[in-house]
PDB file of C-alpha atoms and ligand atoms in Angstrom:
ATOM      1  CA  MET T   1       0.000   0.000   0.000  1.00 88.00           C
ATOM      2  CA  ALA T   2       0.960   3.672  -0.176  1.00 89.00           C
ATOM      3  CA  LEU T   3       3.497   4.869   2.373  1.00 94.00           C
ATOM      4  CA  ASP T   4       1.881   5.016   5.773  1.00 89.00           C
ATOM      5  CA  LEU T   5       1.879   7.745   8.388  1.00 88.00           C
ATOM      6  CA  LEU T   6       3.640   6.905  11.606  1.00 90.00           C
ATOM      7  CA  SER T   7       0.997   8.476  13.835  1.00 90.00           C
ATOM      8  CA  ARG T   8      -1.364   5.504  13.535  1.00 89.00           C
ATOM      9  CA  MET T   9       1.467   3.002  13.990  1.00 94.00           C
ATOM     10  CA  TYR T  10       2.633   4.827  17.119  1.00 94.00           C
ATOM     11  CA  VAL T  11      -0.796   4.803  18.789  1.00 94.00           C
ATOM     12  CA  ARG T  12      -1.074   1.043  18.575  1.00 95.00           C
ATOM     13  CA  ALA T  13       2.541   0.332  19.542  1.00 96.00           C
ATOM     14  CA  ASN T  14       2.247   2.666  22.533  1.00 92.00           C
ATOM     15  CA  ARG T  15      -0.986   1.023  23.674  1.00 94.00           C
ATOM     16  CA  GLU T  16      -0.012  -2.602  23.080  1.00 96.00           C
ATOM     17  CA  LYS T  17       3.588  -2.251  24.267  1.00 95.00           C
ATOM     18  CA  TYR T  18       5.633  -3.388  21.331  1.00 98.00           C
ATOM     19  CA  ALA T  19       8.147  -1.506  19.236  1.00 98.00           C
ATOM     20  CA  ILE T  20       8.285  -0.736  15.549  1.00 98.00           C
ATOM     21  CA  GLY T  21      11.660  -1.364  13.960  1.00 98.00           C
ATOM     22  CA  GLN T  22      13.402   1.395  12.086  1.00 98.00           C
ATOM     23  CA  PHE T  23      15.682  -0.096   9.453  1.00 98.00           C
ATOM     24  CA  ASN T  24      18.100   2.196   7.642  1.00 98.00           C
ATOM     25  CA  VAL T  25      18.309   1.838   3.884  1.00 98.00           C
ATOM     26  CA  SER T  26      20.301   3.453   1.112  1.00 98.00           C
ATOM     27  CA  ASN T  27      19.967   1.065  -1.811  1.00 98.00           C
ATOM     28  CA  LEU T  28      17.636  -1.284  -3.635  1.00 98.00           C
ATOM     29  CA  GLU T  29      18.711  -4.475  -1.901  1.00 98.00           C
ATOM     30  CA  PHE T  30      18.320  -3.281   1.696  1.00 98.00           C
ATOM     31  CA  THR T  31      14.915  -1.824   0.839  1.00 98.00           C
ATOM     32  CA  GLN T  32      13.801  -5.064  -0.813  1.00 98.00           C
ATOM     33  CA  ALA T  33      15.052  -7.011   2.197  1.00 99.00           C
ATOM     34  CA  ALA T  34      13.147  -4.833   4.666  1.00 98.00           C
ATOM     35  CA  VAL T  35       9.908  -4.780   2.695  1.00 98.00           C
ATOM     36  CA  GLN T  36       9.988  -8.544   2.220  1.00 98.00           C
ATOM     37  CA  ALA T  37      10.626  -9.041   5.942  1.00 98.00           C
ATOM     38  CA  ALA T  38       7.669  -6.770   6.808  1.00 98.00           C
ATOM     39  CA  ALA T  39       5.429  -8.664   4.395  1.00 98.00           C
ATOM     40  CA  GLU T  40       6.478 -12.083   5.702  1.00 98.00           C
ATOM     41  CA  CYS T  41       5.980 -11.008   9.329  1.00 98.00           C
ATOM     42  CA  ASN T  42       2.845  -8.962   8.599  1.00 98.00           C
ATOM     43  CA  ALA T  43       4.518  -6.204  10.591  1.00 98.00           C
ATOM     44  CA  PRO T  44       4.669  -2.421  10.378  1.00 98.00           C
ATOM     45  CA  ILE T  45       8.170  -1.108   9.715  1.00 98.00           C
ATOM     46  CA  ILE T  46       9.905   2.217   9.292  1.00 98.00           C
ATOM     47  CA  LEU T  47      12.392   2.613   6.470  1.00 98.00           C
ATOM     48  CA  ALA T  48      14.837   5.361   7.309  1.00 98.00           C
ATOM     49  CA  ALA T  49      17.250   7.412   5.270  1.00 98.00           C
ATOM     50  CA  SER T  50      20.013   9.465   6.831  1.00 98.00           C
ATOM     51  CA  SER T  51      21.562  12.545   5.196  1.00 97.00           C
ATOM     52  CA  SER T  52      24.414  10.419   3.916  1.00 97.00           C
ATOM     53  CA  ALA T  53      22.025   7.762   2.608  1.00 98.00           C
ATOM     54  CA  ILE T  54      20.128  10.452   0.703  1.00 98.00           C
ATOM     55  CA  LYS T  55      23.383  11.826  -0.672  1.00 98.00           C
ATOM     56  CA  TYR T  56      24.483   8.335  -1.705  1.00 98.00           C
ATOM     57  CA  ALA T  57      21.272   7.233  -3.429  1.00 98.00           C
ATOM     58  CA  GLY T  58      19.684  10.524  -4.517  1.00 98.00           C
ATOM     59  CA  ILE T  59      16.433  11.594  -2.888  1.00 98.00           C
ATOM     60  CA  GLU T  60      14.233  11.098  -5.976  1.00 98.00           C
ATOM     61  CA  GLN T  61      15.657   7.661  -6.628  1.00 98.00           C
ATOM     62  CA  LEU T  62      15.497   6.490  -3.027  1.00 98.00           C
ATOM     63  CA  VAL T  63      11.900   7.647  -2.601  1.00 98.00           C
ATOM     64  CA  ALA T  64      10.938   5.974  -5.891  1.00 98.00           C
ATOM     65  CA  ILE T  65      12.472   2.660  -4.767  1.00 98.00           C
ATOM     66  CA  VAL T  66      10.791   2.839  -1.362  1.00 98.00           C
ATOM     67  CA  LYS T  67       7.380   3.845  -2.711  1.00 98.00           C
ATOM     68  CA  SER T  68       7.271   1.214  -5.416  1.00 98.00           C
ATOM     69  CA  LEU T  69       8.280  -1.569  -3.018  1.00 98.00           C
ATOM     70  CA  ALA T  70       5.893  -0.372  -0.292  1.00 98.00           C
ATOM     71  CA  ASN T  71       3.096  -0.391  -2.875  1.00 97.00           C
ATOM     72  CA  SER T  72       3.773  -4.038  -3.608  1.00 97.00           C
ATOM     73  CA  VAL T  73       2.865  -5.302  -0.108  1.00 97.00           C
ATOM     74  CA  SER T  74       0.021  -4.791   2.350  1.00 96.00           C
ATOM     75  CA  ALA T  75       2.190  -4.282   5.465  1.00 97.00           C
ATOM     76  CA  PRO T  76       2.295  -0.640   6.623  1.00 97.00           C
ATOM     77  CA  ILE T  77       5.582   1.024   5.738  1.00 98.00           C
ATOM     78  CA  ALA T  78       6.643   4.541   6.709  1.00 97.00           C
ATOM     79  CA  LEU T  79       9.528   6.525   5.255  1.00 98.00           C
ATOM     80  CA  HIS T  80      11.467   8.517   7.828  1.00 98.00           C
ATOM     81  CA  LEU T  81      14.322  11.014   7.741  1.00 98.00           C
ATOM     82  CA  ASP T  82      16.947   9.835  10.244  1.00 98.00           C
ATOM     83  CA  HIS T  83      18.893  12.514  12.154  1.00 97.00           C
ATOM     84  CA  GLY T  84      17.605  15.401  10.051  1.00 98.00           C
ATOM     85  CA  ALA T  85      19.986  18.342  10.204  1.00 96.00           C
ATOM     86  CA  ASP T  86      17.686  21.335   9.803  1.00 97.00           C
ATOM     87  CA  ILE T  87      14.297  22.611   8.672  1.00 98.00           C
ATOM     88  CA  ASN T  88      15.361  22.789   5.022  1.00 98.00           C
ATOM     89  CA  GLN T  89      16.182  19.120   4.953  1.00 98.00           C
ATOM     90  CA  ALA T  90      12.907  18.288   6.694  1.00 98.00           C
ATOM     91  CA  ARG T  91      11.024  20.382   4.119  1.00 98.00           C
ATOM     92  CA  GLU T  92      12.776  18.701   1.203  1.00 98.00           C
ATOM     93  CA  CYS T  93      11.968  15.240   2.564  1.00 98.00           C
ATOM     94  CA  ILE T  94       8.329  16.105   3.247  1.00 98.00           C
ATOM     95  CA  GLU T  95       7.983  17.507  -0.272  1.00 98.00           C
ATOM     96  CA  HIS T  96       9.376  14.262  -1.651  1.00 98.00           C
ATOM     97  CA  GLY T  97       6.865  12.137   0.255  1.00 97.00           C
ATOM     98  CA  PHE T  98       8.584  11.134   3.512  1.00 98.00           C
ATOM     99  CA  THR T  99       5.877  10.406   6.095  1.00 97.00           C
ATOM    100  CA  SER T 100       8.026  11.124   9.157  1.00 98.00           C
ATOM    101  CA  VAL T 101      11.055  13.258   9.901  1.00 98.00           C
ATOM    102  CA  MET T 102      13.560  13.417  12.694  1.00 98.00           C
ATOM    103  CA  ILE T 103      15.038  16.754  13.627  1.00 98.00           C
ATOM    104  CA  ASP T 104      18.210  16.193  15.586  1.00 97.00           C
ATOM    105  CA  ALA T 105      19.232  19.405  17.286  1.00 97.00           C
ATOM    106  CA  SER T 106      20.478  17.518  20.345  1.00 96.00           C
ATOM    107  CA  HIS T 107      23.926  19.089  19.901  1.00 95.00           C
ATOM    108  CA  ALA T 108      22.424  22.560  20.483  1.00 96.00           C
ATOM    109  CA  PRO T 109      21.628  24.117  23.876  1.00 97.00           C
ATOM    110  CA  LEU T 110      18.149  23.257  25.187  1.00 98.00           C
ATOM    111  CA  GLU T 111      16.462  26.555  24.184  1.00 98.00           C
ATOM    112  CA  GLU T 112      17.842  26.270  20.672  1.00 98.00           C
ATOM    113  CA  ASN T 113      16.820  22.608  20.388  1.00 98.00           C
ATOM    114  CA  ILE T 114      13.283  23.584  21.462  1.00 98.00           C
ATOM    115  CA  ARG T 115      13.133  26.466  18.959  1.00 98.00           C
ATOM    116  CA  ILE T 116      14.367  24.398  16.000  1.00 98.00           C
ATOM    117  CA  THR T 117      12.138  21.430  16.861  1.00 98.00           C
ATOM    118  CA  LYS T 118       9.049  23.678  17.169  1.00 98.00           C
ATOM    119  CA  GLU T 119       9.665  25.043  13.684  1.00 98.00           C
ATOM    120  CA  VAL T 120       9.878  21.554  12.211  1.00 98.00           C
ATOM    121  CA  VAL T 121       6.736  20.439  14.077  1.00 98.00           C
ATOM    122  CA  ALA T 122       4.813  23.438  12.680  1.00 98.00           C
ATOM    123  CA  LEU T 123       5.974  22.592   9.169  1.00 98.00           C
ATOM    124  CA  ALA T 124       5.254  18.864   9.443  1.00 98.00           C
ATOM    125  CA  ARG T 125       1.771  19.266  10.953  1.00 96.00           C
ATOM    126  CA  ARG T 126       0.487  20.765   7.697  1.00 94.00           C
ATOM    127  CA  SER T 127       1.000  17.436   5.954  1.00 94.00           C
ATOM    128  CA  GLY T 128       0.302  15.013   8.789  1.00 94.00           C
ATOM    129  CA  VAL T 129       3.975  14.065   8.956  1.00 97.00           C
ATOM    130  CA  THR T 130       5.227  12.973  12.391  1.00 97.00           C
ATOM    131  CA  VAL T 131       8.273  14.532  14.026  1.00 98.00           C
ATOM    132  CA  GLU T 132      10.859  12.765  16.156  1.00 98.00           C
ATOM    133  CA  ALA T 133      13.212  14.980  18.139  1.00 98.00           C
ATOM    134  CA  GLU T 134      16.233  14.166  20.269  1.00 98.00           C
ATOM    135  CA  LEU T 135      17.268  15.291  23.712  1.00 98.00           C
ATOM    136  CA  GLY T 136      20.535  14.295  25.402  1.00 97.00           C
ATOM    137  CA  ARG T 137      23.712  12.976  23.840  1.00 93.00           C
ATOM    138  CA  LEU T 138      24.074   9.370  22.797  1.00 92.00           C
ATOM    139  CA  GLY T 139      27.036   7.604  24.342  1.00 84.00           C
ATOM    140  CA  GLY T 140      27.857   4.764  26.679  1.00 75.00           C
ATOM    141  CA  ILE T 141      27.179   5.201  30.374  1.00 76.00           C
ATOM    142  CA  GLU T 142      30.636   3.802  31.121  1.00 67.00           C
ATOM    143  CA  ASP T 143      32.118   6.405  28.790  1.00 60.00           C
ATOM    144  CA  GLU T 144      30.329   9.144  30.651  1.00 54.00           C
ATOM    145  CA  VAL T 145      32.116   8.200  33.810  1.00 50.00           C
ATOM    146  CA  GLU T 146      35.494   7.551  32.302  1.00 49.00           C
ATOM    147  CA  VAL T 147      35.787   9.802  29.304  1.00 42.00           C
ATOM    148  CA  ASP T 148      34.396  13.193  28.443  1.00 48.00           C
ATOM    149  CA  ALA T 149      31.122  13.946  30.201  1.00 46.00           C
ATOM    150  CA  LYS T 150      30.310  16.607  27.616  1.00 46.00           C
ATOM    151  CA  ASP T 151      30.076  14.093  24.794  1.00 47.00           C
ATOM    152  CA  ALA T 152      27.845  11.551  26.439  1.00 55.00           C
ATOM    153  CA  HIS T 153      25.069  12.549  28.762  1.00 89.00           C
ATOM    154  CA  LEU T 154      21.760  11.014  29.465  1.00 95.00           C
ATOM    155  CA  THR T 155      18.434  12.698  28.776  1.00 97.00           C
ATOM    156  CA  ASP T 156      17.326  14.739  31.772  1.00 97.00           C
ATOM    157  CA  VAL T 157      13.826  13.829  32.970  1.00 97.00           C
ATOM    158  CA  ASN T 158      12.696  17.386  33.795  1.00 98.00           C
ATOM    159  CA  GLU T 159      14.081  18.743  30.542  1.00 98.00           C
ATOM    160  CA  ALA T 160      12.294  15.992  28.628  1.00 98.00           C
ATOM    161  CA  GLU T 161       8.968  16.938  30.194  1.00 98.00           C
ATOM    162  CA  ARG T 162       9.410  20.585  29.277  1.00 98.00           C
ATOM    163  CA  PHE T 163      10.783  19.762  25.811  1.00 98.00           C
ATOM    164  CA  VAL T 164       7.801  17.605  24.834  1.00 98.00           C
ATOM    165  CA  ARG T 165       5.258  20.040  26.340  1.00 98.00           C
ATOM    166  CA  GLU T 166       6.696  22.979  24.415  1.00 98.00           C
ATOM    167  CA  THR T 167       7.618  21.364  21.103  1.00 98.00           C
ATOM    168  CA  ARG T 168       4.637  18.974  20.781  1.00 98.00           C
ATOM    169  CA  CYS T 169       6.909  16.514  18.994  1.00 98.00           C
ATOM    170  CA  ASP T 170       5.371  13.087  18.300  1.00 97.00           C
ATOM    171  CA  ALA T 171       8.270  10.924  19.472  1.00 98.00           C
ATOM    172  CA  LEU T 172      11.381  11.526  21.534  1.00 98.00           C
ATOM    173  CA  ALA T 173      14.803   9.955  21.028  1.00 98.00           C
ATOM    174  CA  VAL T 174      16.448   9.527  24.402  1.00 98.00           C
ATOM    175  CA  ALA T 175      20.068   9.090  25.446  1.00 97.00           C
ATOM    176  CA  VAL T 176      20.071   6.194  27.903  1.00 97.00           C
ATOM    177  CA  GLY T 177      23.441   4.539  27.411  1.00 96.00           C
ATOM    178  CA  THR T 178      23.374   3.290  23.817  1.00 96.00           C
ATOM    179  CA  SER T 179      25.484   4.716  21.009  1.00 95.00           C
ATOM    180  CA  HIS T 180      25.685   4.384  17.239  1.00 96.00           C
ATOM    181  CA  GLY T 181      27.919   1.885  15.471  1.00 96.00           C
ATOM    182  CA  ALA T 182      29.592  -1.376  16.485  1.00 96.00           C
ATOM    183  CA  TYR T 183      31.340  -0.246  19.701  1.00 95.00           C
ATOM    184  CA  LYS T 184      28.565   0.427  22.193  1.00 96.00           C
ATOM    185  CA  PHE T 185      29.612  -1.308  25.377  1.00 94.00           C
ATOM    186  CA  LYS T 186      32.821  -2.688  26.813  1.00 92.00           C
ATOM    187  CA  GLY T 187      31.061  -5.975  27.497  1.00 92.00           C
ATOM    188  CA  LYS T 188      27.525  -6.461  28.747  1.00 94.00           C
ATOM    189  CA  PRO T 189      25.049  -3.699  27.818  1.00 95.00           C
ATOM    190  CA  VAL T 190      24.577  -0.938  30.398  1.00 95.00           C
ATOM    191  CA  ILE T 191      21.301   0.870  29.745  1.00 96.00           C
ATOM    192  CA  ALA T 192      19.384   3.229  32.034  1.00 97.00           C
ATOM    193  CA  PHE T 193      16.027   1.418  31.918  1.00 98.00           C
ATOM    194  CA  ASP T 194      14.763   3.277  35.000  1.00 97.00           C
ATOM    195  CA  ARG T 195      15.364   6.553  33.271  1.00 97.00           C
ATOM    196  CA  ILE T 196      13.415   5.396  30.208  1.00 98.00           C
ATOM    197  CA  ALA T 197      10.481   4.545  32.482  1.00 98.00           C
ATOM    198  CA  GLU T 198      10.693   7.879  34.335  1.00 98.00           C
ATOM    199  CA  ILE T 199      10.783   9.889  31.116  1.00 98.00           C
ATOM    200  CA  LYS T 200       7.903   7.862  29.720  1.00 98.00           C
ATOM    201  CA  LYS T 201       5.828   8.539  32.839  1.00 98.00           C
ATOM    202  CA  ARG T 202       6.346  12.272  32.392  1.00 98.00           C
ATOM    203  CA  VAL T 203       5.946  12.629  28.619  1.00 98.00           C
ATOM    204  CA  GLY T 204       3.616   9.791  27.593  1.00 96.00           C
ATOM    205  CA  ILE T 205       4.652   9.876  23.925  1.00 97.00           C
ATOM    206  CA  PRO T 206       6.546   7.101  22.146  1.00 97.00           C
ATOM    207  CA  LEU T 207      10.234   6.990  23.052  1.00 98.00           C
ATOM    208  CA  VAL T 208      12.872   6.036  20.507  1.00 98.00           C
ATOM    209  CA  LEU T 209      15.977   3.950  21.149  1.00 98.00           C
ATOM    210  CA  HIS T 210      18.823   4.903  18.823  1.00 98.00           C
ATOM    211  CA  GLY T 211      22.029   2.925  18.611  1.00 97.00           C
ATOM    212  CA  ALA T 212      20.034  -0.232  19.228  1.00 98.00           C
ATOM    213  CA  SER T 213      21.867  -2.865  17.204  1.00 98.00           C
ATOM    214  CA  SER T 214      22.913  -6.112  18.861  1.00 98.00           C
ATOM    215  CA  VAL T 215      26.229  -6.015  16.969  1.00 98.00           C
ATOM    216  CA  GLU T 216      25.373  -9.612  16.058  1.00 98.00           C
ATOM    217  CA  PRO T 217      28.259 -11.733  17.405  1.00 97.00           C
ATOM    218  CA  ALA T 218      27.881 -14.364  14.654  1.00 98.00           C
ATOM    219  CA  ALA T 219      28.223 -11.711  11.957  1.00 98.00           C
ATOM    220  CA  VAL T 220      31.258 -10.146  13.643  1.00 98.00           C
ATOM    221  CA  GLU T 221      32.838 -13.596  13.951  1.00 98.00           C
ATOM    222  CA  MET T 222      32.202 -14.325  10.282  1.00 98.00           C
ATOM    223  CA  ILE T 223      33.629 -10.979   9.200  1.00 98.00           C
ATOM    224  CA  ASN T 224      36.791 -11.631  11.211  1.00 98.00           C
ATOM    225  CA  LYS T 225      37.056 -15.209   9.919  1.00 98.00           C
ATOM    226  CA  TYR T 226      36.994 -14.011   6.323  1.00 98.00           C
ATOM    227  CA  GLY T 227      39.580 -11.267   6.494  1.00 97.00           C
ATOM    228  CA  GLY T 228      37.795  -8.460   8.353  1.00 98.00           C
ATOM    229  CA  LYS T 229      38.925  -6.885  11.609  1.00 98.00           C
ATOM    230  CA  ILE T 230      36.325  -5.841  14.138  1.00 97.00           C
ATOM    231  CA  ASP T 231      37.622  -6.162  17.686  1.00 95.00           C
ATOM    232  CA  ASP T 232      35.773  -5.780  20.979  1.00 94.00           C
ATOM    233  CA  ALA T 233      32.456  -4.831  19.424  1.00 96.00           C
ATOM    234  CA  HIS T 234      29.425  -5.241  21.702  1.00 96.00           C
ATOM    235  CA  GLY T 235      25.758  -4.287  21.388  1.00 97.00           C
ATOM    236  CA  LEU T 236      22.399  -4.990  22.992  1.00 98.00           C
ATOM    237  CA  ASP T 237      21.231  -8.440  24.092  1.00 97.00           C
ATOM    238  CA  ASP T 238      17.705  -9.808  23.630  1.00 97.00           C
ATOM    239  CA  GLU T 239      16.761  -8.927  27.200  1.00 98.00           C
ATOM    240  CA  SER T 240      17.639  -5.249  26.589  1.00 98.00           C
ATOM    241  CA  TYR T 241      14.955  -4.936  23.907  1.00 98.00           C
ATOM    242  CA  LYS T 242      12.310  -6.428  26.182  1.00 98.00           C
ATOM    243  CA  ARG T 243      13.217  -4.165  29.090  1.00 98.00           C
ATOM    244  CA  ALA T 244      13.412  -1.038  26.932  1.00 98.00           C
ATOM    245  CA  ILE T 245      10.006  -1.745  25.410  1.00 98.00           C
ATOM    246  CA  SER T 246       8.362  -2.454  28.737  1.00 97.00           C
ATOM    247  CA  ALA T 247       9.817   0.851  30.019  1.00 98.00           C
ATOM    248  CA  GLY T 248       8.241   2.813  27.152  1.00 97.00           C
ATOM    249  CA  VAL T 249      10.257   2.512  23.947  1.00 98.00           C
ATOM    250  CA  CYS T 250       8.039   2.224  20.842  1.00 98.00           C
ATOM    251  CA  LYS T 251      10.619   2.627  18.074  1.00 98.00           C
ATOM    252  CA  VAL T 252      13.970   0.860  17.866  1.00 98.00           C
ATOM    253  CA  ASN T 253      16.619   1.962  15.343  1.00 98.00           C
ATOM    254  CA  ILE T 254      18.742  -0.651  13.614  1.00 98.00           C
ATOM    255  CA  ASP T 255      21.407   0.059  11.041  1.00 98.00           C
ATOM    256  CA  THR T 256      24.722  -1.480  12.146  1.00 98.00           C
ATOM    257  CA  ASP T 257      23.352  -5.051  12.391  1.00 98.00           C
ATOM    258  CA  LEU T 258      22.170  -4.905   8.782  1.00 98.00           C
ATOM    259  CA  ARG T 259      25.556  -3.665   7.633  1.00 98.00           C
ATOM    260  CA  LEU T 260      27.304  -6.413   9.606  1.00 98.00           C
ATOM    261  CA  VAL T 261      25.255  -9.340   8.269  1.00 98.00           C
ATOM    262  CA  TRP T 262      25.587  -7.871   4.783  1.00 98.00           C
ATOM    263  CA  ALA T 263      29.368  -7.582   5.037  1.00 98.00           C
ATOM    264  CA  ALA T 264      29.733 -11.017   6.654  1.00 98.00           C
ATOM    265  CA  THR T 265      27.764 -12.724   3.879  1.00 98.00           C
ATOM    266  CA  LEU T 266      29.662 -10.923   1.128  1.00 98.00           C
ATOM    267  CA  ARG T 267      33.060 -11.639   2.651  1.00 98.00           C
ATOM    268  CA  LYS T 268      32.282 -15.351   2.993  1.00 98.00           C
ATOM    269  CA  LEU T 269      30.909 -15.615  -0.549  1.00 98.00           C
ATOM    270  CA  LEU T 270      33.859 -13.815  -2.079  1.00 98.00           C
ATOM    271  CA  ALA T 271      36.364 -15.884  -0.122  1.00 98.00           C
ATOM    272  CA  GLU T 272      34.694 -19.200  -0.963  1.00 98.00           C
ATOM    273  CA  ASN T 273      33.936 -18.369  -4.600  1.00 98.00           C
ATOM    274  CA  PRO T 274      37.003 -16.617  -5.958  1.00 98.00           C
ATOM    275  CA  GLY T 275      35.762 -16.991  -9.535  1.00 98.00           C
ATOM    276  CA  GLU T 276      32.363 -15.413  -8.927  1.00 98.00           C
ATOM    277  CA  PHE T 277      31.781 -11.888 -10.224  1.00 98.00           C
ATOM    278  CA  ASP T 278      28.062 -11.804 -11.014  1.00 98.00           C
ATOM    279  CA  PRO T 279      26.636  -9.128  -8.680  1.00 98.00           C
ATOM    280  CA  ARG T 280      23.346 -10.997  -8.414  1.00 98.00           C
ATOM    281  CA  LYS T 281      25.061 -14.092  -7.038  1.00 98.00           C
ATOM    282  CA  LEU T 282      26.840 -11.961  -4.436  1.00 98.00           C
ATOM    283  CA  LEU T 283      24.231  -9.331  -3.586  1.00 98.00           C
ATOM    284  CA  GLY T 284      21.334 -11.814  -3.673  1.00 98.00           C
ATOM    285  CA  PRO T 285      22.485 -13.912  -0.689  1.00 98.00           C
ATOM    286  CA  ALA T 286      23.593 -10.755   1.168  1.00 98.00           C
ATOM    287  CA  ARG T 287      20.094  -9.351   0.661  1.00 98.00           C
ATOM    288  CA  GLU T 288      18.606 -12.572   2.094  1.00 98.00           C
ATOM    289  CA  ALA T 289      20.836 -12.259   5.146  1.00 98.00           C
ATOM    290  CA  VAL T 290      19.615  -8.692   5.717  1.00 99.00           C
ATOM    291  CA  ARG T 291      15.999  -9.850   5.326  1.00 99.00           C
ATOM    292  CA  ASP T 292      16.489 -12.636   7.876  1.00 98.00           C
ATOM    293  CA  GLU T 293      18.133 -10.231  10.329  1.00 98.00           C
ATOM    294  CA  ILE T 294      15.203  -7.820  10.002  1.00 99.00           C
ATOM    295  CA  LYS T 295      12.723 -10.660  10.568  1.00 98.00           C
ATOM    296  CA  HIS T 296      14.669 -11.639  13.678  1.00 98.00           C
ATOM    297  CA  LYS T 297      14.484  -8.060  14.965  1.00 98.00           C
ATOM    298  CA  ILE T 298      10.762  -7.723  14.182  1.00 98.00           C
ATOM    299  CA  LYS T 299      10.158 -10.837  16.314  1.00 98.00           C
ATOM    300  CA  LEU T 300      12.274  -9.499  19.184  1.00 98.00           C
ATOM    301  CA  LEU T 301      10.402  -6.186  19.118  1.00 98.00           C
ATOM    302  CA  GLY T 302       7.023  -7.921  19.312  1.00 98.00           C
ATOM    303  CA  SER T 303       5.645  -6.394  16.126  1.00 98.00           C
ATOM    304  CA  VAL T 304       4.819  -9.610  14.244  1.00 98.00           C
ATOM    305  CA  ALA T 305       1.188  -9.546  12.985  1.00 98.00           C
ATOM    306  CA  LYS T 306       0.684  -5.930  14.086  1.00 97.00           C
ATOM    307  CA  ALA T 307       0.157  -4.691  10.508  1.00 94.00           C
TER     308      ALA T 307
HETATM  309  O1  G3H L 401      22.369   7.119  13.138  1.00 63.94           O
HETATM  310  C1  G3H L 401      23.159   6.844  12.238  1.00 63.94           C
HETATM  311  C2  G3H L 401      22.747   5.871  11.198  1.00 63.94           C
HETATM  312  O2  G3H L 401      23.300   4.626  11.455  1.00 63.94           O
HETATM  313  C3  G3H L 401      23.045   6.394   9.826  1.00 63.94           C
HETATM  314  O3  G3H L 401      24.390   6.292   9.507  1.00 63.94           O
HETATM  315  O4  G3H L 401      24.980   8.490   8.419  1.00 63.94           O
HETATM  316  O5  G3H L 401      26.287   6.388   7.959  1.00 63.94           O
HETATM  317  O6  G3H L 401      23.975   6.687   7.059  1.00 63.94           O
HETATM  318  P1  G3H L 401      24.949   7.001   8.179  1.00 63.94           P
HETATM  319  P1  13P L 402      22.923   1.302  15.293  1.00 63.94           P
HETATM  320  O1  13P L 402      24.224   1.900  14.854  1.00 63.94           O
HETATM  321  O2  13P L 402      23.020   0.694  16.640  1.00 63.94           O
HETATM  322  O3  13P L 402      22.349   0.364  14.294  1.00 63.94           O
HETATM  323  O4  13P L 402      21.869   2.523  15.444  1.00 63.94           O
HETATM  324  C1  13P L 402      21.241   3.057  14.312  1.00 63.94           C
HETATM  325  C2  13P L 402      20.527   4.333  14.602  1.00 63.94           C
HETATM  326  O5  13P L 402      20.330   4.748  15.727  1.00 63.94           O
HETATM  327  C3  13P L 402      20.035   5.083  13.439  1.00 63.94           C
HETATM  328  O6  13P L 402      19.419   6.267  13.808  1.00 63.94           O
HETATM  329 ZN1   ZN L 403      20.393   7.278  15.416  1.00 63.94          ZN
END
């Protein structure tokens, strides 16, 4: 069906306590993988494009790929701008048919973050597009203690209450100990679940967990076995998703895990088939691995059959 608005998806996820997966895409194969996973699980999903994904694929081309694939299935699929930089980028995405945008002014002082987010909310409301904003700085809790406290600090509960009241954003990305990429934790995940619950109690709206990949150990192992080098990479465990969702998270962002299973599959294929150079024989299996990873995540997030 046509691209769906996130507002309806959020209401149900918030009420029934499951999370919708955000899967980042920047090419045909990842988008096919995600849409097929959604169809097979009868699950709502969010396809997300970051600034660099848009630059890589071209906005017209990426939207065309997403729309045509979304039209081919009945599962609800939203298209979301991930970590939008400013109002101009939000406007461009809305004009091209994105159904949700994130404005990430979390680097700015609170007043400035509120001002920028309010502008984007006013713009998005005219077209029914939902707005996700971010408050706090992503980064490991351990890092906050040991490294530079300026670069990693958790979302403040009182600030979150004021931020949501004043901006009227639809969803809030919170900093609770996760971080982007493959190096999230030194070992076991350390996530401030209590803080998620406290923020949720105050703001009520769907909370978003960024930096939520598991850093799939099997994929990391396979990458290293076939010539890659990824040391000491750790992400979330299955229990972390359950606890985050029961504390109030309704949207979980996954990018790194898709990249890892993709790279692992390609490395293995190339190593074991030195004579192979047909892109379809290499990208096809990698696409299947991404699809299976997305299905695995959809199951963990509890969004199977919630279409
Ligand atoms: O939040 C970051 C996402 O994983 C997007 O990463 O800017 O490399 O596309 P990217
Ligand atoms: P990961 O790097 O953990 O996949 O997080 C992705 C993300 O938060 C995109 O916004
Ligand atoms: Zn993110």
